[in-house]
Each structure stands twice: as C-alpha cells, then as structure tokens.
Short mmCIF file of C-alpha atoms in Angstrom, two decimals:
data_model
loop_
_atom_site.label_atom_id
_atom_site.label_comp_id
_atom_site.label_asym_id
_atom_site.label_seq_id
_atom_site.Cartn_x
_atom_site.Cartn_y
_atom_site.Cartn_z
CA MET A 10 -19.62 -9.31 -41.95
CA SER A 11 -23.23 -8.51 -42.82
CA SER A 12 -25.00 -6.06 -40.52
CA GLU A 13 -28.53 -6.93 -41.61
CA ARG A 14 -30.83 -8.25 -38.95
CA LEU A 15 -32.17 -11.74 -39.52
CA SER A 16 -35.78 -12.51 -38.70
CA PRO A 17 -36.72 -15.86 -37.15
CA HIS A 18 -38.30 -17.05 -40.39
CA GLU A 19 -35.21 -16.11 -42.42
CA LEU A 20 -33.06 -18.16 -40.05
CA LEU A 21 -35.53 -21.02 -40.16
CA ARG A 22 -35.25 -21.35 -43.93
CA CYS A 23 -31.45 -21.20 -44.14
CA ASP A 24 -30.04 -24.36 -45.72
CA GLY A 25 -26.55 -23.43 -44.57
CA VAL A 26 -25.09 -21.04 -42.01
CA PRO A 27 -25.73 -17.38 -42.90
CA ALA A 28 -22.63 -15.25 -43.48
CA GLY A 29 -21.23 -13.77 -40.30
CA LEU A 30 -22.79 -16.33 -37.95
CA ARG A 31 -21.00 -18.98 -35.94
CA ALA A 32 -22.60 -22.40 -35.72
CA ARG A 33 -22.07 -25.55 -33.72
CA VAL A 34 -23.51 -28.91 -34.70
CA LEU A 35 -25.37 -30.37 -31.72
CA GLN A 36 -26.80 -33.39 -33.51
CA ALA A 37 -26.32 -34.89 -36.95
CA GLY A 38 -28.13 -38.20 -36.67
CA ASN A 39 -31.91 -38.13 -36.86
CA GLY A 40 -31.95 -34.82 -38.70
CA ARG A 41 -29.65 -31.89 -37.95
CA VAL A 42 -29.53 -29.58 -34.93
CA LEU A 43 -27.41 -26.42 -34.97
CA ARG A 44 -26.68 -23.77 -32.38
CA LEU A 45 -26.42 -20.42 -34.18
CA HIS A 46 -24.64 -17.55 -32.45
CA LEU A 47 -26.04 -14.17 -33.47
CA PRO A 48 -23.87 -11.03 -33.47
CA ALA A 49 -25.55 -8.06 -31.82
CA ALA A 50 -26.13 -6.33 -35.17
CA ARG A 51 -28.06 -9.30 -36.56
CA ARG A 52 -30.38 -10.07 -33.66
CA TRP A 53 -34.11 -9.46 -34.02
CA HIS A 54 -34.19 -9.02 -30.23
CA PRO A 55 -31.26 -7.77 -28.13
CA ASP A 56 -31.55 -10.63 -25.63
CA VAL A 57 -31.49 -13.42 -28.23
CA ALA A 58 -27.76 -14.12 -28.57
CA SER A 59 -28.11 -17.68 -29.83
CA VAL A 60 -30.83 -19.98 -31.13
CA VAL A 61 -31.25 -23.67 -31.89
CA LEU A 62 -32.20 -24.63 -35.44
CA LYS A 63 -33.62 -28.12 -35.85
CA HIS A 64 -34.22 -29.60 -39.30
CA VAL A 65 -35.69 -33.09 -39.51
CA PRO A 66 -36.23 -34.19 -43.13
CA ASP A 67 -38.97 -36.51 -44.37
CA ASP A 68 -36.78 -39.61 -44.41
CA ALA A 69 -35.78 -39.14 -40.75
CA ALA A 70 -39.16 -37.98 -39.46
CA GLY A 71 -40.95 -40.99 -40.90
CA ASP A 72 -38.26 -43.46 -39.90
CA HIS A 73 -39.78 -44.59 -36.61
CA VAL A 74 -41.68 -47.85 -36.91
CA PHE A 75 -43.69 -47.21 -33.76
CA TRP A 76 -44.68 -43.63 -34.54
CA PRO A 77 -43.89 -40.74 -36.88
CA ILE A 78 -42.17 -37.82 -35.24
CA ALA A 79 -44.71 -35.25 -34.03
CA GLU A 80 -42.37 -32.67 -32.52
CA HIS A 81 -43.59 -29.94 -34.88
CA ASP A 82 -47.19 -30.49 -33.78
CA PHE A 83 -46.19 -30.47 -30.13
CA TYR A 84 -44.44 -27.11 -30.34
CA VAL A 85 -47.16 -25.50 -32.43
CA GLU A 86 -50.22 -26.88 -30.60
CA LEU A 87 -49.31 -28.05 -27.09
CA ALA A 88 -46.03 -26.65 -25.80
CA ASP A 89 -47.44 -23.45 -24.30
CA ASP A 90 -49.67 -25.37 -21.88
CA CYS A 91 -47.94 -28.73 -21.42
CA GLY A 92 -47.14 -28.25 -17.73
CA VAL A 93 -43.34 -28.01 -18.02
CA ARG A 94 -40.87 -25.46 -19.29
CA VAL A 95 -39.74 -26.08 -22.86
CA PRO A 96 -37.69 -23.98 -25.29
CA ARG A 97 -39.66 -21.04 -26.67
CA LEU A 98 -40.71 -21.49 -30.28
CA TYR A 99 -39.60 -18.63 -32.55
CA ALA A 100 -40.65 -20.12 -35.89
CA ALA A 101 -41.83 -23.44 -37.33
CA GLU A 102 -42.68 -24.88 -40.71
CA ARG A 103 -43.27 -28.18 -42.40
CA ALA A 104 -40.40 -29.25 -44.67
CA GLY A 105 -41.02 -31.67 -47.50
CA THR A 106 -44.12 -33.65 -48.36
CA GLY A 107 -44.33 -35.97 -45.34
CA HIS A 108 -43.44 -35.54 -41.67
CA GLY A 109 -40.35 -33.35 -42.16
CA TYR A 110 -40.14 -30.05 -40.31
CA ARG A 111 -37.95 -27.15 -39.21
CA LEU A 112 -38.01 -25.47 -35.81
CA LEU A 113 -36.23 -22.37 -34.55
CA LEU A 114 -36.08 -22.60 -30.76
CA GLU A 115 -34.85 -20.75 -27.72
CA ASP A 116 -31.36 -21.80 -26.71
CA LEU A 117 -31.70 -22.78 -23.06
CA ALA A 118 -28.10 -23.99 -22.74
CA PRO A 119 -25.89 -21.54 -24.66
CA GLY A 120 -22.85 -22.88 -22.86
CA GLY A 121 -23.52 -26.38 -24.17
CA ASN A 122 -26.10 -28.76 -22.76
CA VAL A 123 -25.31 -32.12 -21.19
CA HIS A 124 -24.95 -35.09 -23.52
CA GLY A 125 -24.48 -38.78 -22.93
CA PHE A 126 -25.30 -40.88 -19.90
CA LEU A 127 -24.97 -38.85 -16.72
CA ASP A 128 -26.59 -39.47 -13.38
CA CYS A 129 -28.99 -37.23 -11.50
CA THR A 130 -28.49 -36.37 -7.88
CA LEU A 131 -31.45 -37.22 -5.66
CA PRO A 132 -32.68 -33.58 -5.57
CA GLU A 133 -32.43 -33.43 -9.37
CA ALA A 134 -34.31 -36.72 -9.70
CA GLU A 135 -37.07 -35.39 -7.45
CA GLN A 136 -37.33 -32.23 -9.57
CA ALA A 137 -37.44 -34.37 -12.70
CA VAL A 138 -40.28 -36.62 -11.53
CA GLU A 139 -42.20 -33.51 -10.42
CA ALA A 140 -41.84 -32.21 -13.98
CA LEU A 141 -43.06 -35.55 -15.33
CA ALA A 142 -46.07 -35.39 -13.03
CA ARG A 143 -46.97 -31.91 -14.29
CA LEU A 144 -46.61 -33.04 -17.90
CA HIS A 145 -48.65 -36.21 -17.37
CA ALA A 146 -51.34 -34.51 -15.29
CA ARG A 147 -52.21 -32.10 -18.10
CA ALA A 148 -53.44 -34.90 -20.36
CA TRP A 149 -54.28 -37.59 -17.78
CA GLY A 150 -57.31 -39.43 -19.15
CA LYS A 151 -57.98 -36.61 -21.65
CA THR A 152 -56.08 -37.85 -24.69
CA THR A 153 -59.23 -38.29 -26.78
CA ASP A 154 -59.56 -34.48 -26.80
CA ALA A 155 -59.03 -32.82 -30.17
CA ALA A 156 -55.85 -31.13 -28.92
CA TYR A 157 -54.04 -34.49 -28.98
CA ALA A 158 -55.33 -35.72 -32.33
CA ALA A 159 -51.99 -35.16 -34.10
CA ILE A 160 -49.93 -37.02 -31.49
CA PRO A 161 -49.10 -40.67 -32.33
CA ARG A 162 -50.71 -43.26 -30.08
CA HIS A 163 -49.72 -46.55 -28.56
CA ASP A 164 -52.61 -48.50 -30.04
CA ALA A 165 -53.25 -51.95 -31.51
CA ALA A 166 -51.62 -51.07 -34.83
CA SER A 167 -48.43 -49.69 -33.26
CA LEU A 168 -48.31 -52.67 -30.89
CA GLU A 169 -48.46 -55.08 -33.82
CA ALA A 170 -45.68 -53.16 -35.57
CA MET A 171 -43.59 -53.27 -32.40
CA LEU A 172 -44.12 -57.01 -31.97
CA SER A 173 -43.09 -57.68 -35.56
CA GLU A 174 -39.99 -55.51 -35.34
CA VAL A 175 -38.83 -56.88 -31.99
CA ARG A 176 -38.96 -60.41 -33.34
CA ARG A 177 -37.28 -59.49 -36.62
CA LEU A 178 -34.50 -57.41 -35.08
CA ARG A 179 -33.78 -59.53 -32.02
CA PRO A 180 -30.83 -61.45 -33.58
CA ALA A 181 -29.19 -58.25 -34.86
CA PHE A 182 -29.78 -56.53 -31.52
CA LEU A 183 -28.17 -59.32 -29.51
CA ALA A 184 -25.22 -59.55 -31.91
CA ARG A 185 -24.52 -55.83 -31.65
CA VAL A 186 -24.82 -55.88 -27.85
CA ALA A 187 -22.40 -58.82 -27.66
CA ALA A 188 -19.90 -57.00 -29.87
CA ALA A 189 -20.12 -53.79 -27.84
CA ALA A 190 -20.57 -55.04 -24.28
CA GLY A 191 -19.86 -58.77 -24.21
CA ASP A 192 -21.67 -62.09 -24.45
CA ALA A 193 -22.82 -62.10 -20.82
CA LEU A 194 -25.02 -59.03 -21.26
CA ALA A 195 -26.37 -60.34 -24.57
CA ARG A 196 -27.34 -63.63 -22.91
CA ALA A 197 -29.00 -61.80 -20.02
CA LEU A 198 -31.04 -59.64 -22.40
CA SER A 199 -31.99 -62.68 -24.48
CA ALA A 200 -33.31 -64.37 -21.34
CA LEU A 201 -35.28 -61.24 -20.43
CA LEU A 202 -36.79 -61.08 -23.91
CA ASP A 203 -37.92 -64.68 -23.45
CA GLU A 204 -39.22 -63.91 -19.96
CA PHE A 205 -41.28 -60.89 -20.85
CA ASP A 206 -42.35 -61.42 -24.48
CA CYS A 207 -41.81 -57.71 -25.09
CA GLY A 208 -44.34 -57.54 -27.87
CA HIS A 209 -47.15 -58.58 -25.53
CA GLU A 210 -49.35 -55.75 -24.33
CA PRO A 211 -49.33 -55.53 -20.52
CA ARG A 212 -52.40 -54.64 -18.51
CA TRP A 213 -51.93 -51.00 -17.68
CA GLN A 214 -53.30 -49.67 -14.39
CA THR A 215 -53.39 -45.96 -15.25
CA PRO A 216 -55.04 -43.96 -18.06
CA GLU A 217 -53.29 -42.75 -21.18
CA THR A 218 -51.50 -39.43 -21.08
CA LEU A 219 -49.00 -37.37 -23.03
CA THR A 220 -45.51 -38.84 -22.66
CA HIS A 221 -42.13 -37.38 -23.59
CA GLY A 222 -40.66 -40.69 -24.74
CA ASP A 223 -36.98 -39.78 -24.20
CA PHE A 224 -36.95 -38.36 -20.69
CA HIS A 225 -33.38 -38.63 -19.38
CA ARG A 226 -30.71 -36.44 -17.78
CA GLY A 227 -29.29 -35.35 -21.13
CA ASN A 228 -32.62 -33.82 -22.15
CA LEU A 229 -33.08 -31.87 -18.92
CA ILE A 230 -31.73 -28.49 -17.87
CA PHE A 231 -31.80 -27.74 -14.15
CA ALA A 232 -31.96 -24.10 -13.10
CA ASP A 233 -33.01 -22.07 -10.07
CA ASP A 234 -36.49 -21.63 -11.54
CA GLY A 235 -37.05 -25.34 -12.23
CA VAL A 236 -36.47 -27.97 -14.89
CA ALA A 237 -36.63 -27.37 -18.63
CA VAL A 238 -37.25 -30.33 -20.93
CA LEU A 239 -35.67 -30.58 -24.39
CA ASP A 240 -36.01 -32.83 -27.45
CA TRP A 241 -39.66 -33.79 -27.99
CA GLN A 242 -39.14 -36.05 -31.01
CA ALA A 243 -40.44 -39.19 -29.29
CA ILE A 244 -43.63 -37.65 -27.89
CA ARG A 245 -46.70 -39.88 -27.97
CA VAL A 246 -49.88 -40.84 -26.18
CA HIS A 247 -48.93 -43.69 -23.84
CA ARG A 248 -48.73 -44.41 -20.10
CA GLY A 249 -46.68 -42.37 -17.67
CA GLY A 250 -44.95 -45.49 -16.40
CA VAL A 251 -42.92 -45.65 -19.62
CA ASP A 252 -41.40 -42.20 -19.01
CA LEU A 253 -40.71 -43.11 -15.39
CA ALA A 254 -39.03 -46.38 -16.33
CA PHE A 255 -36.76 -44.80 -18.92
CA PHE A 256 -35.80 -41.95 -16.62
CA LEU A 257 -34.96 -44.09 -13.59
CA CYS A 258 -32.93 -46.57 -15.66
CA SER A 259 -31.04 -44.02 -17.70
CA SER A 260 -30.42 -41.31 -15.11
CA LEU A 261 -29.64 -43.21 -11.90
CA SER A 262 -27.05 -45.88 -11.24
CA SER A 263 -28.47 -49.32 -10.51
CA ALA A 264 -27.54 -48.88 -6.85
CA GLY A 265 -29.14 -45.43 -6.78
CA ARG A 266 -32.28 -46.70 -8.47
CA ARG A 267 -32.63 -49.56 -6.00
CA ARG A 268 -32.15 -47.21 -3.08
CA PHE A 269 -34.51 -44.45 -4.25
CA GLU A 270 -36.92 -46.16 -6.66
CA ARG A 271 -39.88 -46.44 -4.30
CA ARG A 272 -39.21 -42.98 -2.85
CA LEU A 273 -39.22 -41.39 -6.32
CA LEU A 274 -42.36 -43.25 -7.38
CA ALA A 275 -44.08 -42.03 -4.22
CA HIS A 276 -42.82 -38.52 -4.97
CA TYR A 277 -44.33 -38.77 -8.46
CA GLN A 278 -47.62 -39.99 -6.95
CA ARG A 279 -47.78 -37.03 -4.56
CA ALA A 280 -46.99 -34.61 -7.36
CA LEU A 281 -49.80 -36.06 -9.49
CA LEU A 282 -52.24 -35.80 -6.60
CA GLU A 283 -51.22 -32.17 -6.10
CA GLN A 284 -52.09 -31.60 -9.77
CA GLY A 285 -55.61 -32.93 -9.18
CA VAL A 286 -55.08 -36.46 -10.51
CA GLY A 287 -56.67 -39.11 -8.35
CA PRO A 288 -57.54 -41.27 -6.62
CA LEU A 289 -54.27 -42.97 -7.43
CA GLU A 290 -52.71 -45.91 -5.63
CA LEU A 291 -48.93 -46.26 -5.42
CA ALA A 292 -49.28 -49.97 -6.22
CA ALA A 293 -50.84 -49.11 -9.59
CA LEU A 294 -47.98 -46.75 -10.43
CA MET A 295 -45.44 -49.38 -9.46
CA GLN A 296 -47.10 -51.94 -11.71
CA ASP A 297 -47.11 -49.56 -14.66
CA TYR A 298 -43.48 -48.64 -13.95
CA ALA A 299 -42.56 -52.34 -14.16
CA ARG A 300 -44.49 -52.65 -17.42
CA GLY A 301 -42.75 -49.55 -18.70
CA LEU A 302 -39.42 -51.33 -18.29
CA ARG A 303 -40.58 -53.91 -20.83
CA CYS A 304 -41.40 -51.14 -23.27
CA CYS A 305 -37.90 -49.75 -22.77
CA LEU A 306 -36.42 -53.12 -23.69
CA ALA A 307 -38.56 -53.33 -26.83
CA ARG A 308 -37.42 -49.86 -27.83
CA ALA A 309 -33.78 -50.82 -27.29
CA VAL A 310 -34.20 -53.84 -29.58
CA TYR A 311 -35.52 -51.57 -32.30
CA VAL A 312 -33.07 -48.67 -32.13
CA ILE A 313 -29.98 -50.86 -31.77
CA GLY A 314 -31.07 -53.75 -33.97
CA SER A 315 -31.99 -51.42 -36.82
CA ARG A 316 -28.82 -49.31 -36.42
CA ARG A 317 -30.75 -46.07 -35.90
CA LEU A 318 -28.18 -44.63 -33.50
CA ASP A 319 -24.91 -42.83 -34.01
CA PRO A 320 -22.13 -45.41 -33.32
CA ALA A 321 -20.82 -43.52 -30.30
CA VAL A 322 -24.31 -43.18 -28.85
CA GLU A 323 -24.98 -46.87 -29.49
CA ALA A 324 -21.77 -47.84 -27.71
CA GLY A 325 -22.80 -45.80 -24.67
CA TYR A 326 -26.28 -47.32 -24.76
CA CYS A 327 -24.83 -50.85 -24.82
CA THR A 328 -22.19 -50.38 -22.15
CA HIS A 329 -24.08 -48.00 -19.86
CA GLY A 330 -27.83 -47.99 -20.44
CA LEU A 331 -28.56 -51.65 -21.16
CA PRO A 332 -26.83 -53.10 -18.07
CA ARG A 333 -28.98 -50.77 -15.95
CA LEU A 334 -32.13 -51.74 -17.81
CA ALA A 335 -31.31 -55.43 -17.43
CA ALA A 336 -30.75 -54.95 -13.69
CA ALA A 337 -34.07 -53.11 -13.31
CA LEU A 338 -35.92 -55.83 -15.20
CA ARG A 339 -34.37 -58.55 -13.04
CA ASP A 340 -35.30 -56.59 -9.92
CA SER A 341 -38.89 -56.31 -11.16
CA VAL A 342 -39.05 -60.09 -11.58
CA ARG A 343 -37.88 -60.60 -8.00
CA ALA A 344 -40.35 -58.01 -6.74
CA ASP A 345 -43.16 -59.94 -8.43
CA GLY A 346 -41.97 -63.13 -6.78
CA GLY A 347 -40.42 -64.54 -9.94
#
C-alpha cells in the first residue's frame, strides 16, 4: 500500500481509485459519485478520513432540458454564504468543454447517507423548512445580483422548453407509469395534466429566490447542530414554493402532509420573517405552494418520460412519489373550490 499523502487536487483528478484506497459507488446515473476512504498515512489532514468525489461529464451536465447543471458554480461562488450547511468544498474544477465538472467534498455521512423515499418526522420536517427559509431568504428578491448570474433561471425560454417537452413526453410518461404502478394512477395523472396545463406559467405571489430543486429527505442529514443539505445539481433561480411542494410531497405521507401542511407552511413563513423577509402573507405562500405542485408534475413528466432515472429510482418514483403528488394536486383543487 502506498504511504504517500494525496492532496485534494490529486484526488480530484483521479480517473480511477488510487492504489490503497477503498471506494464505494454512491451514484452512477447522472455522473458518478464515489466515497473514498483514506488511510491515515494518505490523509492531507488527520480528521479527513473519507471524502466524496463527484464527476459529472459534459453529456450528463448538459442533459437537462430546463437548465444546465450549475452545481460547480454553486459550490465555488455561493455555498459559503447560502444560509444552510453544505458539504465543505476541498477542490473543484471544470471537466470537458461544456458544463462538466469535478468536485471533492466533505463526507457528511461516512456511515452511508439515506437513499430512496423515506418520511420525515414532524420535528425533522420543521427543521427542514427552517433550512429552506434560510436558503430562500438569502436571495429573496435579490437574484438579479451578479452573484447569481451563473445560476440557471426559470424564465420565458425555459418555460417554453418545459411546455414543449411536457407535451412531447406525456405519452411515454403515462405508459411508463402504467407499467410500473398501474392504469389507475396513469389515468389520474393524465386527468391532472389536463386540469392544470402544466406548461402554463402560473401567477406567482412571491419574488424569485435561489432554490435547491431536489429538496427531499434523502438529500438531508439531520444532526444535533442542524440540517445539512446535499446534492445541489438542480439548483436554479425560481420560487420557494417549488422547493416546498417537492419536499412536502416526497418526504411526508399523504396523511401526514394533509395533517401538517398548513402548520409547516406557517412555520416556513415565520422562519422567513425571522430572516428579515416581509411583509409576507401566509395566503401568498399557500398559493405558490399549490403552483409549485404543478411544477413538480411537469418535472416528473420529463424525468420519467425521457428515461433519465435509474430503473430502480424510477420504480420508486412511480410507486411512491407520484401517488403522493397526485393526492396533493387533487387536494389543491378541492382547496381552490374545484
């Protein structure tokens, strides 16, 4: 076994696993994510026993129709003052000629972080929406500042792309849902797509802010000192209601969401006000939350209809996530008097 210490930049540029290191593949879909375990003799710092190496090549980083992946820019430019705890950045570089990149990050879950669809307890959900409020408050109404110039935006061009893709991929999406979860769910989602016209831009009640884009239990680490947020590949300038909608649908059961939805939205409102955002009416947040649910459905059409997900992840999305999203959308119709 080699006894030479490896610097962060040497690890960052490794195409394989350096001799003498153990590695575990954490993700092999949209790029590759490895956990590297460092023997004591090879650590550049005695407390760094493992790191996370993320390599997203050009073809994966530019694969999103709605936005290119801007995770590299987030970690380099914004992570230190984004309002929430994120993995420490040890090294970063662009990889390739387009949007590809490599990141060497702090390993916040050396024992193995949570994957899949798991539910939050109510205290965890309250901590999570507090973290969202801190993230959103930092950029609330300030997204025209130069600091956010590199972050993709939900604008007229991306809306047109979304509308086109939702229409094109709808048949494939419904067919894949039917195969994975049954015809009844596919019919329900088809009716909701007709009801909402998911390519139509809703009238948002709150300003733009910086959104995580994939805020769910599997990307959160709860500790005594607060919540850490992982996986910033879907970051963009949008409305906070989209993050709230995705979190509540993906990280609470339908019964739990119905029971605690208003309480958690009010908790988010209070947390925003404590961060100096305001005046802010709960009714406006609730309207944007309902509109965010439509955006979640449009996203589901794209990622499932275009086969962008690992098959096991897609199966979980169809059997677990989509029934919850459909229930939340139906509830929002009833709340609006539909």
